[in-house]
Amino acid sequence: MKYEKSFYQIKSNAQIFEKIVEEKETIGYYNLPYQDTTEIKEFAKTVKQKDIVVVGIGGSSLGTYAIHQFLLERENSKKLHFLESTDPVDLHWRLKKIDLDHALFIIISKSGSTVETISILKYLHSITTIDNTNTVCVTENDSKLNAFAKANDMKTFEIAKNVGGRFSVFSPVGLLPLAIMGLDIDKILEGCKKVSESFFDKSEYYDTIMEKARFIVENKNRFNINVVFSYSSLLDGFNKWYVQLWGESLGKVNINGTKQGLTPIGIIGPVDQHSFLQLVMEGKRDKTITFIKIDDFKDDMTIPDITIPHLEELDYLNNIKFKDLINMQADSTIEAIKNLKDIPYDIITIKQQNEYNIGKLMFTYELLTSIVGSFVQINTYDQPGVEAGKIILKNKLSIKK
């Protein structure tokens, strides 16, 4: 007797762990924490330009922006700019902030033929000099962008073929501009290593990540919206990176033809306490919430001990540090959610605003994404839905031409 099936069952944690161990042999991002960063750091030391311009979109810029925003005060005197949108108003606005004659352009495209990136490169080529003195390319070693760079004797850094764009922040895609900005990229990778080694040794991070992934998958039909509620504007870039990572990786058709998808939403506290929180508190119970707090902002800005006429009743705010206020706001929201007893939530507390901790946070989410993808039995690393739109666009542009 022969038995076949076209449906899938949720596998055990042990089976999923073995699959992730197998993936480690072929999916490149798992090994990025262990790379040699010497070439990147040595090149970064040679950069004299003050305006550093990342030309890339999606996975070629979101991760870099997330880390850059989180670590703003730790950078050097250079300014980091991002050119990613083909919105002409946005492009003009951003270009006005750049001294084009004294800028370094970092052109990032894994495929080497990203429409948005090459369109912006073409425009830059028409308004300023683009040559080996001011341009670096980050791409696959056999792409057309790499051929362009080599033909013009430009410095290049390789994106390995087995490192997907949205998982590429810890490759030269992110490490190159971050090193130029004076950040300690080795500390970033140390944070990644901590999570990786703990997970693959089945210690602290294994239990935390596996438990969360399993809950999300077992309850995906009831709670199919995953909200990251970050209590700091420093994490706004992380939220945007998470939305791409989660949405583009997990919105797929699985092995038995069932459409999968967990909708990511990133919001910022306390701002969104005055908007989205109402929906969470009294709206449909279809959301999980992850609160992210920063334990110590290392900033002692304090509400002054003054009385404003007609606002005397609010003098209880006097002498409170803003870092304490925002964490009290976070704790109050968490307590309100906890008291409802019907909204799944968890809390991530970042000890300090530094390279090590942002590396830990982002690598944790990469691992979590891979594990959830393995549980629902999809290809976490492709994006056929996105490719369909790209093909249509290229056809439209060809007809127009």
mmCIF file of C-alpha atoms in Angstrom:
data_model
loop_
_atom_site.group_PDB
_atom_site.id
_atom_site.type_symbol
_atom_site.label_atom_id
_atom_site.label_comp_id
_atom_site.label_asym_id
_atom_site.label_seq_id
_atom_site.Cartn_x
_atom_site.Cartn_y
_atom_site.Cartn_z
ATOM 1 C CA MET A 1 0.000 0.000 0.000
ATOM 2 C CA LYS A 2 1.267 3.463 -0.923
ATOM 3 C CA TYR A 3 0.131 6.582 0.912
ATOM 4 C CA GLU A 4 0.570 10.139 -0.316
ATOM 5 C CA LYS A 5 -0.699 13.462 1.030
ATOM 6 C CA SER A 6 -0.812 17.037 -0.220
ATOM 7 C CA PHE A 7 -1.431 18.722 3.145
ATOM 8 C CA TYR A 8 1.051 19.603 5.840
ATOM 9 C CA GLN A 9 1.094 19.298 9.597
ATOM 10 C CA ILE A 10 2.859 21.606 12.020
ATOM 11 C CA LYS A 11 6.163 19.898 12.690
ATOM 12 C CA SER A 12 7.879 19.499 16.027
ATOM 13 C CA ASN A 13 10.436 22.022 17.274
ATOM 14 C CA ALA A 14 13.152 19.411 16.802
ATOM 15 C CA GLN A 15 12.224 18.897 13.146
ATOM 16 C CA ILE A 16 12.166 22.638 12.495
ATOM 17 C CA PHE A 17 15.534 23.069 14.209
ATOM 18 C CA GLU A 18 17.046 20.399 11.970
ATOM 19 C CA LYS A 19 15.658 22.181 8.912
ATOM 20 C CA ILE A 20 17.207 25.466 10.030
ATOM 21 C CA VAL A 21 20.530 23.694 10.611
ATOM 22 C CA GLU A 22 20.297 22.350 7.049
ATOM 23 C CA GLU A 23 19.423 25.804 5.706
ATOM 24 C CA LYS A 24 22.584 27.148 7.279
ATOM 25 C CA GLU A 25 24.560 25.240 4.639
ATOM 26 C CA THR A 26 22.876 27.011 1.717
ATOM 27 C CA ILE A 27 21.255 30.249 2.950
ATOM 28 C CA GLY A 28 24.003 32.818 3.305
ATOM 29 C CA TYR A 29 22.704 35.226 5.929
ATOM 30 C CA TYR A 30 23.179 32.692 8.744
ATOM 31 C CA ASN A 31 26.961 32.933 8.307
ATOM 32 C CA LEU A 32 27.317 36.703 7.892
ATOM 33 C CA PRO A 33 28.110 37.270 11.610
ATOM 34 C CA TYR A 34 31.351 35.324 11.124
ATOM 35 C CA GLN A 35 32.729 37.182 8.095
ATOM 36 C CA ASP A 36 36.054 38.998 7.886
ATOM 37 C CA THR A 37 35.353 42.747 7.886
ATOM 38 C CA THR A 38 38.939 43.883 7.247
ATOM 39 C CA GLU A 39 38.407 45.024 3.643
ATOM 40 C CA ILE A 40 35.322 47.030 4.558
ATOM 41 C CA LYS A 41 37.023 48.764 7.485
ATOM 42 C CA GLU A 42 40.179 49.527 5.524
ATOM 43 C CA PHE A 43 38.180 51.093 2.692
ATOM 44 C CA ALA A 44 36.069 53.090 5.157
ATOM 45 C CA LYS A 45 39.238 54.736 6.511
ATOM 46 C CA THR A 46 40.054 56.108 3.047
ATOM 47 C CA VAL A 47 36.734 57.916 2.535
ATOM 48 C CA LYS A 48 37.194 61.695 2.736
ATOM 49 C CA GLN A 49 33.774 62.820 1.502
ATOM 50 C CA LYS A 50 31.345 64.221 4.059
ATOM 51 C CA ASP A 51 28.120 63.292 2.237
ATOM 52 C CA ILE A 52 27.662 59.519 1.950
ATOM 53 C CA VAL A 53 24.835 58.648 -0.431
ATOM 54 C CA VAL A 54 23.245 55.180 -0.458
ATOM 55 C CA VAL A 55 21.462 54.562 -3.743
ATOM 56 C CA GLY A 56 19.281 51.496 -3.255
ATOM 57 C CA ILE A 57 15.772 50.411 -2.389
ATOM 58 C CA GLY A 58 14.109 47.861 -0.102
ATOM 59 C CA GLY A 59 16.615 45.368 1.238
ATOM 60 C CA SER A 60 19.427 47.508 -0.162
ATOM 61 C CA SER A 61 18.644 50.403 2.180
ATOM 62 C CA LEU A 62 16.063 49.636 4.890
ATOM 63 C CA GLY A 63 18.390 47.686 7.185
ATOM 64 C CA THR A 64 21.140 50.276 6.911
ATOM 65 C CA TYR A 65 18.651 53.032 7.659
ATOM 66 C CA ALA A 66 17.361 51.108 10.686
ATOM 67 C CA ILE A 67 20.810 50.818 12.272
ATOM 68 C CA HIS A 68 21.851 54.338 11.253
ATOM 69 C CA GLN A 69 18.739 55.827 12.862
ATOM 70 C CA PHE A 70 19.113 53.789 16.046
ATOM 71 C CA LEU A 71 22.747 54.873 16.490
ATOM 72 C CA LEU A 72 22.663 58.467 15.266
ATOM 73 C CA GLU A 73 24.594 60.055 18.127
ATOM 74 C CA ARG A 74 27.412 57.498 17.883
ATOM 75 C CA GLU A 75 28.412 58.456 14.335
ATOM 76 C CA ASN A 76 31.165 60.723 13.008
ATOM 77 C CA SER A 77 30.745 64.103 11.292
ATOM 78 C CA LYS A 78 29.702 62.610 7.957
ATOM 79 C CA LYS A 79 26.091 62.722 6.780
ATOM 80 C CA LEU A 80 24.319 59.635 5.461
ATOM 81 C CA HIS A 81 21.699 60.098 2.749
ATOM 82 C CA PHE A 82 19.349 57.610 1.103
ATOM 83 C CA LEU A 83 18.141 57.879 -2.495
ATOM 84 C CA GLU A 84 15.567 55.158 -3.074
ATOM 85 C CA SER A 85 12.308 56.521 -4.434
ATOM 86 C CA THR A 86 11.475 57.469 -8.016
ATOM 87 C CA ASP A 87 9.097 60.095 -6.616
ATOM 88 C CA PRO A 88 10.519 63.219 -8.326
ATOM 89 C CA VAL A 89 9.504 65.557 -5.486
ATOM 90 C CA ASP A 90 11.205 63.367 -2.898
ATOM 91 C CA LEU A 91 14.285 62.928 -5.098
ATOM 92 C CA HIS A 92 14.703 66.681 -5.640
ATOM 93 C CA TRP A 93 14.243 67.351 -1.907
ATOM 94 C CA ARG A 94 16.912 64.826 -0.935
ATOM 95 C CA LEU A 95 19.389 65.952 -3.606
ATOM 96 C CA LYS A 96 19.211 69.534 -2.328
ATOM 97 C CA LYS A 97 20.727 68.336 0.937
ATOM 98 C CA ILE A 98 23.766 66.760 -0.757
ATOM 99 C CA ASP A 99 26.959 68.469 -1.897
ATOM 100 C CA LEU A 100 27.215 66.482 -5.127
ATOM 101 C CA ASP A 101 30.774 67.635 -5.774
ATOM 102 C CA HIS A 102 31.965 66.212 -2.458
ATOM 103 C CA ALA A 103 29.857 63.085 -2.086
ATOM 104 C CA LEU A 104 30.532 59.359 -2.126
ATOM 105 C CA PHE A 105 27.844 57.391 -3.961
ATOM 106 C CA ILE A 106 27.272 53.786 -2.862
ATOM 107 C CA ILE A 107 25.197 52.084 -5.562
ATOM 108 C CA ILE A 108 23.536 48.974 -4.123
ATOM 109 C CA SER A 109 21.611 46.418 -6.160
ATOM 110 C CA LYS A 110 21.891 42.677 -5.656
ATOM 111 C CA SER A 111 20.679 41.894 -9.170
ATOM 112 C CA GLY A 112 22.449 44.907 -10.607
ATOM 113 C CA SER A 113 19.366 45.858 -12.612
ATOM 114 C CA THR A 114 16.910 47.258 -10.065
ATOM 115 C CA VAL A 115 14.790 49.766 -11.975
ATOM 116 C CA GLU A 116 14.608 52.368 -9.212
ATOM 117 C CA THR A 117 18.323 52.207 -8.413
ATOM 118 C CA ILE A 118 19.536 52.350 -12.001
ATOM 119 C CA SER A 119 17.087 55.168 -12.803
ATOM 120 C CA ILE A 120 18.559 57.262 -9.978
ATOM 121 C CA LEU A 121 22.101 56.318 -11.044
ATOM 122 C CA LYS A 122 21.323 57.530 -14.562
ATOM 123 C CA TYR A 123 20.014 60.823 -13.199
ATOM 124 C CA LEU A 124 23.071 61.313 -11.003
ATOM 125 C CA HIS A 125 25.243 60.568 -14.028
ATOM 126 C CA SER A 126 23.553 63.466 -15.843
ATOM 127 C CA ILE A 127 24.035 66.074 -13.101
ATOM 128 C CA THR A 128 27.431 65.210 -11.603
ATOM 129 C CA THR A 129 30.542 63.170 -12.200
ATOM 130 C CA ILE A 130 30.192 59.447 -11.498
ATOM 131 C CA ASP A 131 33.586 57.752 -11.563
ATOM 132 C CA ASN A 132 36.028 55.709 -9.529
ATOM 133 C CA THR A 133 36.862 58.651 -7.251
ATOM 134 C CA ASN A 134 33.354 58.995 -5.851
ATOM 135 C CA THR A 135 31.403 55.816 -6.609
ATOM 136 C CA VAL A 136 31.354 52.316 -5.087
ATOM 137 C CA CYS A 137 29.098 49.476 -6.205
ATOM 138 C CA VAL A 138 27.695 46.691 -4.016
ATOM 139 C CA THR A 139 26.219 43.890 -6.112
ATOM 140 C CA GLU A 140 26.541 40.271 -7.225
ATOM 141 C CA ASN A 141 29.855 39.557 -8.900
ATOM 142 C CA ASP A 142 28.311 38.685 -12.284
ATOM 143 C CA SER A 143 25.706 41.445 -12.502
ATOM 144 C CA LYS A 144 25.535 44.204 -15.103
ATOM 145 C CA LEU A 145 26.187 46.753 -12.367
ATOM 146 C CA ASN A 146 29.383 44.892 -11.487
ATOM 147 C CA ALA A 147 30.392 44.950 -15.163
ATOM 148 C CA PHE A 148 29.757 48.720 -15.231
ATOM 149 C CA ALA A 149 31.897 49.175 -12.117
ATOM 150 C CA LYS A 150 34.758 47.066 -13.434
ATOM 151 C CA ALA A 151 34.724 48.863 -16.784
ATOM 152 C CA ASN A 152 35.128 52.148 -14.921
ATOM 153 C CA ASP A 153 37.692 50.845 -12.428
ATOM 154 C CA MET A 154 35.313 51.418 -9.516
ATOM 155 C CA LYS A 155 35.650 49.744 -6.135
ATOM 156 C CA THR A 156 33.143 46.911 -5.675
ATOM 157 C CA PHE A 157 31.886 44.804 -2.793
ATOM 158 C CA GLU A 158 30.117 41.529 -3.409
ATOM 159 C CA ILE A 159 26.667 40.426 -2.298
ATOM 160 C CA ALA A 160 26.764 36.641 -2.262
ATOM 161 C CA LYS A 161 24.107 34.964 -4.387
ATOM 162 C CA ASN A 162 22.790 33.015 -1.422
ATOM 163 C CA VAL A 163 22.143 36.182 0.635
ATOM 164 C CA GLY A 164 18.685 37.560 -0.108
ATOM 165 C CA GLY A 165 18.207 41.306 -0.280
ATOM 166 C CA ARG A 166 16.008 41.656 2.788
ATOM 167 C CA PHE A 167 18.453 39.474 4.768
ATOM 168 C CA SER A 168 21.516 41.409 3.561
ATOM 169 C CA VAL A 169 21.930 44.145 6.171
ATOM 170 C CA PHE A 170 24.881 42.341 7.791
ATOM 171 C CA SER A 171 26.657 41.989 4.439
ATOM 172 C CA PRO A 172 28.543 44.862 2.747
ATOM 173 C CA VAL A 173 25.083 46.248 1.887
ATOM 174 C CA GLY A 174 24.820 47.568 5.430
ATOM 175 C CA LEU A 175 28.293 47.200 6.870
ATOM 176 C CA LEU A 176 30.011 49.367 4.238
ATOM 177 C CA PRO A 177 28.021 52.592 4.733
ATOM 178 C CA LEU A 178 27.826 52.017 8.489
ATOM 179 C CA ALA A 179 31.613 51.595 8.754
ATOM 180 C CA ILE A 180 32.136 54.767 6.737
ATOM 181 C CA MET A 181 29.861 56.542 9.215
ATOM 182 C CA GLY A 182 32.203 55.525 12.020
ATOM 183 C CA LEU A 183 30.083 52.784 13.585
ATOM 184 C CA ASP A 184 31.705 49.675 15.056
ATOM 185 C CA ILE A 185 30.543 47.016 12.612
ATOM 186 C CA ASP A 186 32.355 44.280 14.533
ATOM 187 C CA LYS A 187 30.223 45.089 17.578
ATOM 188 C CA ILE A 188 27.117 44.807 15.395
ATOM 189 C CA LEU A 189 28.233 41.361 14.275
ATOM 190 C CA GLU A 190 29.059 40.391 17.863
ATOM 191 C CA GLY A 191 25.405 40.980 18.693
ATOM 192 C CA CYS A 192 24.417 38.739 15.783
ATOM 193 C CA LYS A 193 26.861 36.045 16.928
ATOM 194 C CA LYS A 194 25.432 36.081 20.442
ATOM 195 C CA VAL A 195 21.956 35.278 19.110
ATOM 196 C CA SER A 196 23.204 32.775 16.528
ATOM 197 C CA GLU A 197 25.419 30.824 18.905
ATOM 198 C CA SER A 198 22.776 30.775 21.625
ATOM 199 C CA PHE A 199 20.120 29.534 19.201
ATOM 200 C CA PHE A 200 22.219 26.841 17.545
ATOM 201 C CA ASP A 201 23.525 25.706 20.942
ATOM 202 C CA LYS A 202 19.880 25.362 22.018
ATOM 203 C CA SER A 203 20.285 27.723 24.943
ATOM 204 C CA GLU A 204 18.549 31.000 25.860
ATOM 205 C CA TYR A 205 17.615 32.304 22.412
ATOM 206 C CA TYR A 206 16.550 28.889 21.149
ATOM 207 C CA ASP A 207 13.732 28.652 23.680
ATOM 208 C CA THR A 208 12.630 32.272 23.250
ATOM 209 C CA ILE A 209 12.555 32.330 19.448
ATOM 210 C CA MET A 210 11.139 28.838 18.967
ATOM 211 C CA GLU A 211 8.357 29.400 21.489
ATOM 212 C CA LYS A 212 7.349 32.671 19.843
ATOM 213 C CA ALA A 213 7.452 31.220 16.326
ATOM 214 C CA ARG A 214 5.378 28.223 17.340
ATOM 215 C CA PHE A 215 2.719 30.363 19.016
ATOM 216 C CA ILE A 216 2.454 32.609 15.951
ATOM 217 C CA VAL A 217 2.050 29.635 13.615
ATOM 218 C CA GLU A 218 -0.392 27.692 15.776
ATOM 219 C CA ASN A 219 -2.568 30.798 16.115
ATOM 220 C CA LYS A 220 -2.024 32.343 12.673
ATOM 221 C CA ASN A 221 -5.654 32.097 11.624
ATOM 222 C CA ARG A 222 -6.933 33.823 14.752
ATOM 223 C CA PHE A 223 -4.097 36.311 15.296
ATOM 224 C CA ASN A 224 -2.883 37.005 11.771
ATOM 225 C CA ILE A 225 -1.651 40.549 12.422
ATOM 226 C CA ASN A 226 1.677 41.001 14.215
ATOM 227 C CA VAL A 227 2.220 44.466 15.675
ATOM 228 C CA VAL A 228 5.641 45.734 16.724
ATOM 229 C CA PHE A 229 5.053 48.594 19.170
ATOM 230 C CA SER A 230 8.439 50.295 19.575
ATOM 231 C CA TYR A 231 8.739 52.816 22.378
ATOM 232 C CA SER A 232 11.339 55.067 20.807
ATOM 233 C CA SER A 233 11.552 57.056 17.591
ATOM 234 C CA LEU A 234 15.061 55.569 17.297
ATOM 235 C CA LEU A 235 13.322 52.312 16.266
ATOM 236 C CA ASP A 236 11.167 53.764 13.494
ATOM 237 C CA GLY A 237 13.687 52.536 10.905
ATOM 238 C CA PHE A 238 13.701 49.101 12.529
ATOM 239 C CA ASN A 239 9.906 49.000 12.232
ATOM 240 C CA LYS A 240 10.098 49.693 8.499
ATOM 241 C CA TRP A 241 12.783 47.030 8.040
ATOM 242 C CA TYR A 242 10.699 44.522 10.006
ATOM 243 C CA VAL A 243 7.620 45.180 7.853
ATOM 244 C CA GLN A 244 9.527 44.280 4.686
ATOM 245 C CA LEU A 245 11.284 41.288 6.232
ATOM 246 C CA TRP A 246 8.078 39.813 7.676
ATOM 247 C CA GLY A 247 5.702 40.644 4.828
ATOM 248 C CA GLU A 248 7.877 39.744 1.854
ATOM 249 C CA SER A 249 9.224 36.586 3.469
ATOM 250 C CA LEU A 250 6.016 35.077 4.829
ATOM 251 C CA GLY A 251 3.317 36.110 2.363
ATOM 252 C CA LYS A 252 3.554 32.970 0.218
ATOM 253 C CA VAL A 253 1.766 29.868 -1.023
ATOM 254 C CA ASN A 254 2.847 26.771 0.916
ATOM 255 C CA ILE A 255 3.422 23.182 -0.163
ATOM 256 C CA ASN A 256 -0.253 22.271 -0.287
ATOM 257 C CA GLY A 257 -1.271 25.396 -2.212
ATOM 258 C CA THR A 258 -2.620 27.297 0.791
ATOM 259 C CA LYS A 259 -1.975 31.024 0.852
ATOM 260 C CA GLN A 260 -0.017 31.998 3.949
ATOM 261 C CA GLY A 261 0.470 35.463 5.346
ATOM 262 C CA LEU A 262 1.035 37.292 8.608
ATOM 263 C CA THR A 263 0.464 41.016 8.323
ATOM 264 C CA PRO A 264 3.229 43.134 9.937
ATOM 265 C CA ILE A 265 2.486 46.532 11.444
ATOM 266 C CA GLY A 266 5.086 48.780 13.028
ATOM 267 C CA ILE A 267 4.012 51.614 15.330
ATOM 268 C CA ILE A 268 5.872 54.021 17.606
ATOM 269 C CA GLY A 269 5.070 54.877 21.208
ATOM 270 C CA PRO A 270 4.015 57.144 22.689
ATOM 271 C CA VAL A 271 2.836 58.807 19.459
ATOM 272 C CA ASP A 272 0.629 55.921 18.373
ATOM 273 C CA GLN A 273 -0.945 55.631 21.815
ATOM 274 C CA HIS A 274 -3.101 58.465 20.496
ATOM 275 C CA SER A 275 -4.101 56.638 17.319
ATOM 276 C CA PHE A 276 -3.610 52.914 16.769
ATOM 277 C CA LEU A 277 -3.891 51.872 20.426
ATOM 278 C CA GLN A 278 -7.664 52.392 20.445
ATOM 279 C CA LEU A 279 -8.000 49.764 17.713
ATOM 280 C CA VAL A 280 -5.834 47.359 19.690
ATOM 281 C CA MET A 281 -7.731 47.851 22.940
ATOM 282 C CA GLU A 282 -11.307 47.623 21.698
ATOM 283 C CA GLY A 283 -11.033 46.373 18.144
ATOM 284 C CA LYS A 284 -11.115 42.865 16.732
ATOM 285 C CA ARG A 285 -8.917 40.333 18.500
ATOM 286 C CA ASP A 286 -6.731 39.449 15.528
ATOM 287 C CA LYS A 287 -3.392 40.905 16.658
ATOM 288 C CA THR A 288 -0.338 39.930 18.645
ATOM 289 C CA ILE A 289 1.814 42.722 20.032
ATOM 290 C CA THR A 290 5.535 42.881 20.635
ATOM 291 C CA PHE A 291 6.555 45.836 22.783
ATOM 292 C CA ILE A 292 10.151 47.017 22.356
ATOM 293 C CA LYS A 293 11.596 49.283 25.046
ATOM 294 C CA ILE A 294 15.001 50.881 25.590
ATOM 295 C CA ASP A 295 16.030 50.471 29.209
ATOM 296 C CA ASP A 296 18.541 53.332 29.293
ATOM 297 C CA PHE A 297 18.474 56.136 26.713
ATOM 298 C CA LYS A 298 21.634 57.699 28.191
ATOM 299 C CA ASP A 299 19.892 61.086 28.008
ATOM 300 C CA ASP A 300 18.928 62.982 31.165
ATOM 301 C CA MET A 301 16.731 65.656 29.567
ATOM 302 C CA THR A 302 14.244 66.603 32.285
ATOM 303 C CA ILE A 303 10.867 68.323 32.432
ATOM 304 C CA PRO A 304 11.676 71.633 34.177
ATOM 305 C CA ASP A 305 10.401 72.499 37.633
ATOM 306 C CA ILE A 306 8.172 75.365 36.547
ATOM 307 C CA THR A 307 4.503 76.258 36.829
ATOM 308 C CA ILE A 308 2.565 77.418 33.781
ATOM 309 C CA PRO A 309 -0.554 79.486 34.575
ATOM 310 C CA HIS A 310 -3.791 77.495 34.177
ATOM 311 C CA LEU A 311 -1.796 74.254 33.927
ATOM 312 C CA GLU A 312 -0.906 73.975 37.614
ATOM 313 C CA GLU A 313 -2.670 70.615 37.914
ATOM 314 C CA LEU A 314 0.030 69.083 35.711
ATOM 315 C CA ASP A 315 2.901 70.110 37.976
ATOM 316 C CA TYR A 316 3.247 66.446 38.948
ATOM 317 C CA LEU A 317 5.262 66.180 35.704
ATOM 318 C CA ASN A 318 7.967 68.483 37.060
ATOM 319 C CA ASN A 319 11.487 67.045 37.461
ATOM 320 C CA ILE A 320 10.650 63.814 35.634
ATOM 321 C CA LYS A 321 13.267 62.714 33.114
ATOM 322 C CA PHE A 322 11.881 62.167 29.629
ATOM 323 C CA LYS A 323 13.521 58.738 29.458
ATOM 324 C CA ASP A 324 11.617 57.757 32.598
ATOM 325 C CA LEU A 325 8.388 59.239 31.278
ATOM 326 C CA ILE A 326 8.464 57.298 28.013
ATOM 327 C CA ASN A 327 9.154 54.035 29.817
ATOM 328 C CA MET A 328 6.319 54.741 32.266
ATOM 329 C CA GLN A 329 4.069 55.323 29.246
ATOM 330 C CA ALA A 330 5.202 51.999 27.802
ATOM 331 C CA ASP A 331 4.668 50.167 31.086
ATOM 332 C CA SER A 332 1.214 51.692 31.479
ATOM 333 C CA THR A 333 0.186 50.563 27.998
ATOM 334 C CA ILE A 334 1.582 47.078 28.650
ATOM 335 C CA GLU A 335 -0.343 46.869 31.917
ATOM 336 C CA ALA A 336 -3.550 47.935 30.175
ATOM 337 C CA ILE A 337 -3.055 45.213 27.549
ATOM 338 C CA LYS A 338 -2.220 42.666 30.230
ATOM 339 C CA ASN A 339 -5.399 43.495 32.156
ATOM 340 C CA LEU A 340 -7.543 42.678 29.112
ATOM 341 C CA LYS A 341 -6.273 39.082 29.226
ATOM 342 C CA ASP A 342 -7.191 38.332 25.613
ATOM 343 C CA ILE A 343 -4.394 39.957 23.590
ATOM 344 C CA PRO A 344 -1.146 37.964 23.179
ATOM 345 C CA TYR A 345 1.893 40.133 23.836
ATOM 346 C CA ASP A 346 5.586 39.912 24.602
ATOM 347 C CA ILE A 347 8.192 42.450 25.640
ATOM 348 C CA ILE A 348 11.716 43.011 24.340
ATOM 349 C CA THR A 349 13.855 45.327 26.474
ATOM 350 C CA ILE A 350 17.011 46.715 24.881
ATOM 351 C CA LYS A 351 19.531 47.467 27.607
ATOM 352 C CA GLN A 352 21.401 50.262 25.843
ATOM 353 C CA GLN A 353 21.452 52.125 22.556
ATOM 354 C CA ASN A 354 24.561 50.596 20.970
ATOM 355 C CA GLU A 355 25.812 48.515 18.049
ATOM 356 C CA TYR A 356 25.782 45.224 19.940
ATOM 357 C CA ASN A 357 22.134 45.457 20.909
ATOM 358 C CA ILE A 358 20.770 46.495 17.515
ATOM 359 C CA GLY A 359 22.697 43.575 15.998
ATOM 360 C CA LYS A 360 21.054 41.210 18.489
ATOM 361 C CA LEU A 361 17.575 42.574 17.824
ATOM 362 C CA MET A 362 17.752 42.436 14.038
ATOM 363 C CA PHE A 363 19.386 39.008 13.819
ATOM 364 C CA THR A 364 16.744 37.687 16.222
ATOM 365 C CA TYR A 365 14.035 38.827 13.825
ATOM 366 C CA GLU A 366 15.812 37.284 10.854
ATOM 367 C CA LEU A 367 15.947 33.947 12.678
ATOM 368 C CA LEU A 368 12.325 34.270 13.785
ATOM 369 C CA THR A 369 11.261 34.888 10.188
ATOM 370 C CA SER A 370 13.131 31.831 8.948
ATOM 371 C CA ILE A 371 11.644 29.617 11.649
ATOM 372 C CA VAL A 372 8.073 30.780 11.027
ATOM 373 C CA GLY A 373 8.623 30.172 7.301
ATOM 374 C CA SER A 374 9.817 26.650 8.053
ATOM 375 C CA PHE A 375 6.808 25.948 10.264
ATOM 376 C CA VAL A 376 4.325 26.945 7.534
ATOM 377 C CA GLN A 377 6.451 25.183 4.894
ATOM 378 C CA ILE A 378 7.056 27.973 2.401
ATOM 379 C CA ASN A 379 10.117 29.274 0.597
ATOM 380 C CA THR A 380 11.006 32.126 2.935
ATOM 381 C CA TYR A 381 13.639 33.569 0.620
ATOM 382 C CA ASP A 382 11.959 34.162 -2.744
ATOM 383 C CA GLN A 383 9.402 36.827 -3.714
ATOM 384 C CA PRO A 384 7.437 35.671 -6.783
ATOM 385 C CA GLY A 385 4.645 38.165 -6.113
ATOM 386 C CA VAL A 386 7.106 41.037 -6.331
ATOM 387 C CA GLU A 387 8.752 39.600 -9.432
ATOM 388 C CA ALA A 388 5.397 39.484 -11.247
ATOM 389 C CA GLY A 389 5.014 43.238 -10.848
ATOM 390 C CA LYS A 390 8.580 43.835 -12.017
ATOM 391 C CA ILE A 391 7.949 41.862 -15.206
ATOM 392 C CA ILE A 392 4.797 43.865 -15.948
ATOM 393 C CA LEU A 393 6.676 47.144 -15.361
ATOM 394 C CA LYS A 394 9.496 46.142 -17.711
ATOM 395 C CA ASN A 395 6.971 45.210 -20.387
ATOM 396 C CA LYS A 396 5.220 48.563 -20.009
ATOM 397 C CA LEU A 397 8.534 50.421 -20.235
ATOM 398 C CA SER A 398 9.566 48.420 -23.315
ATOM 399 C CA ILE A 399 6.293 49.230 -25.080
ATOM 400 C CA LYS A 400 6.671 52.937 -24.193
ATOM 401 C CA LYS A 401 10.152 52.931 -25.648
#
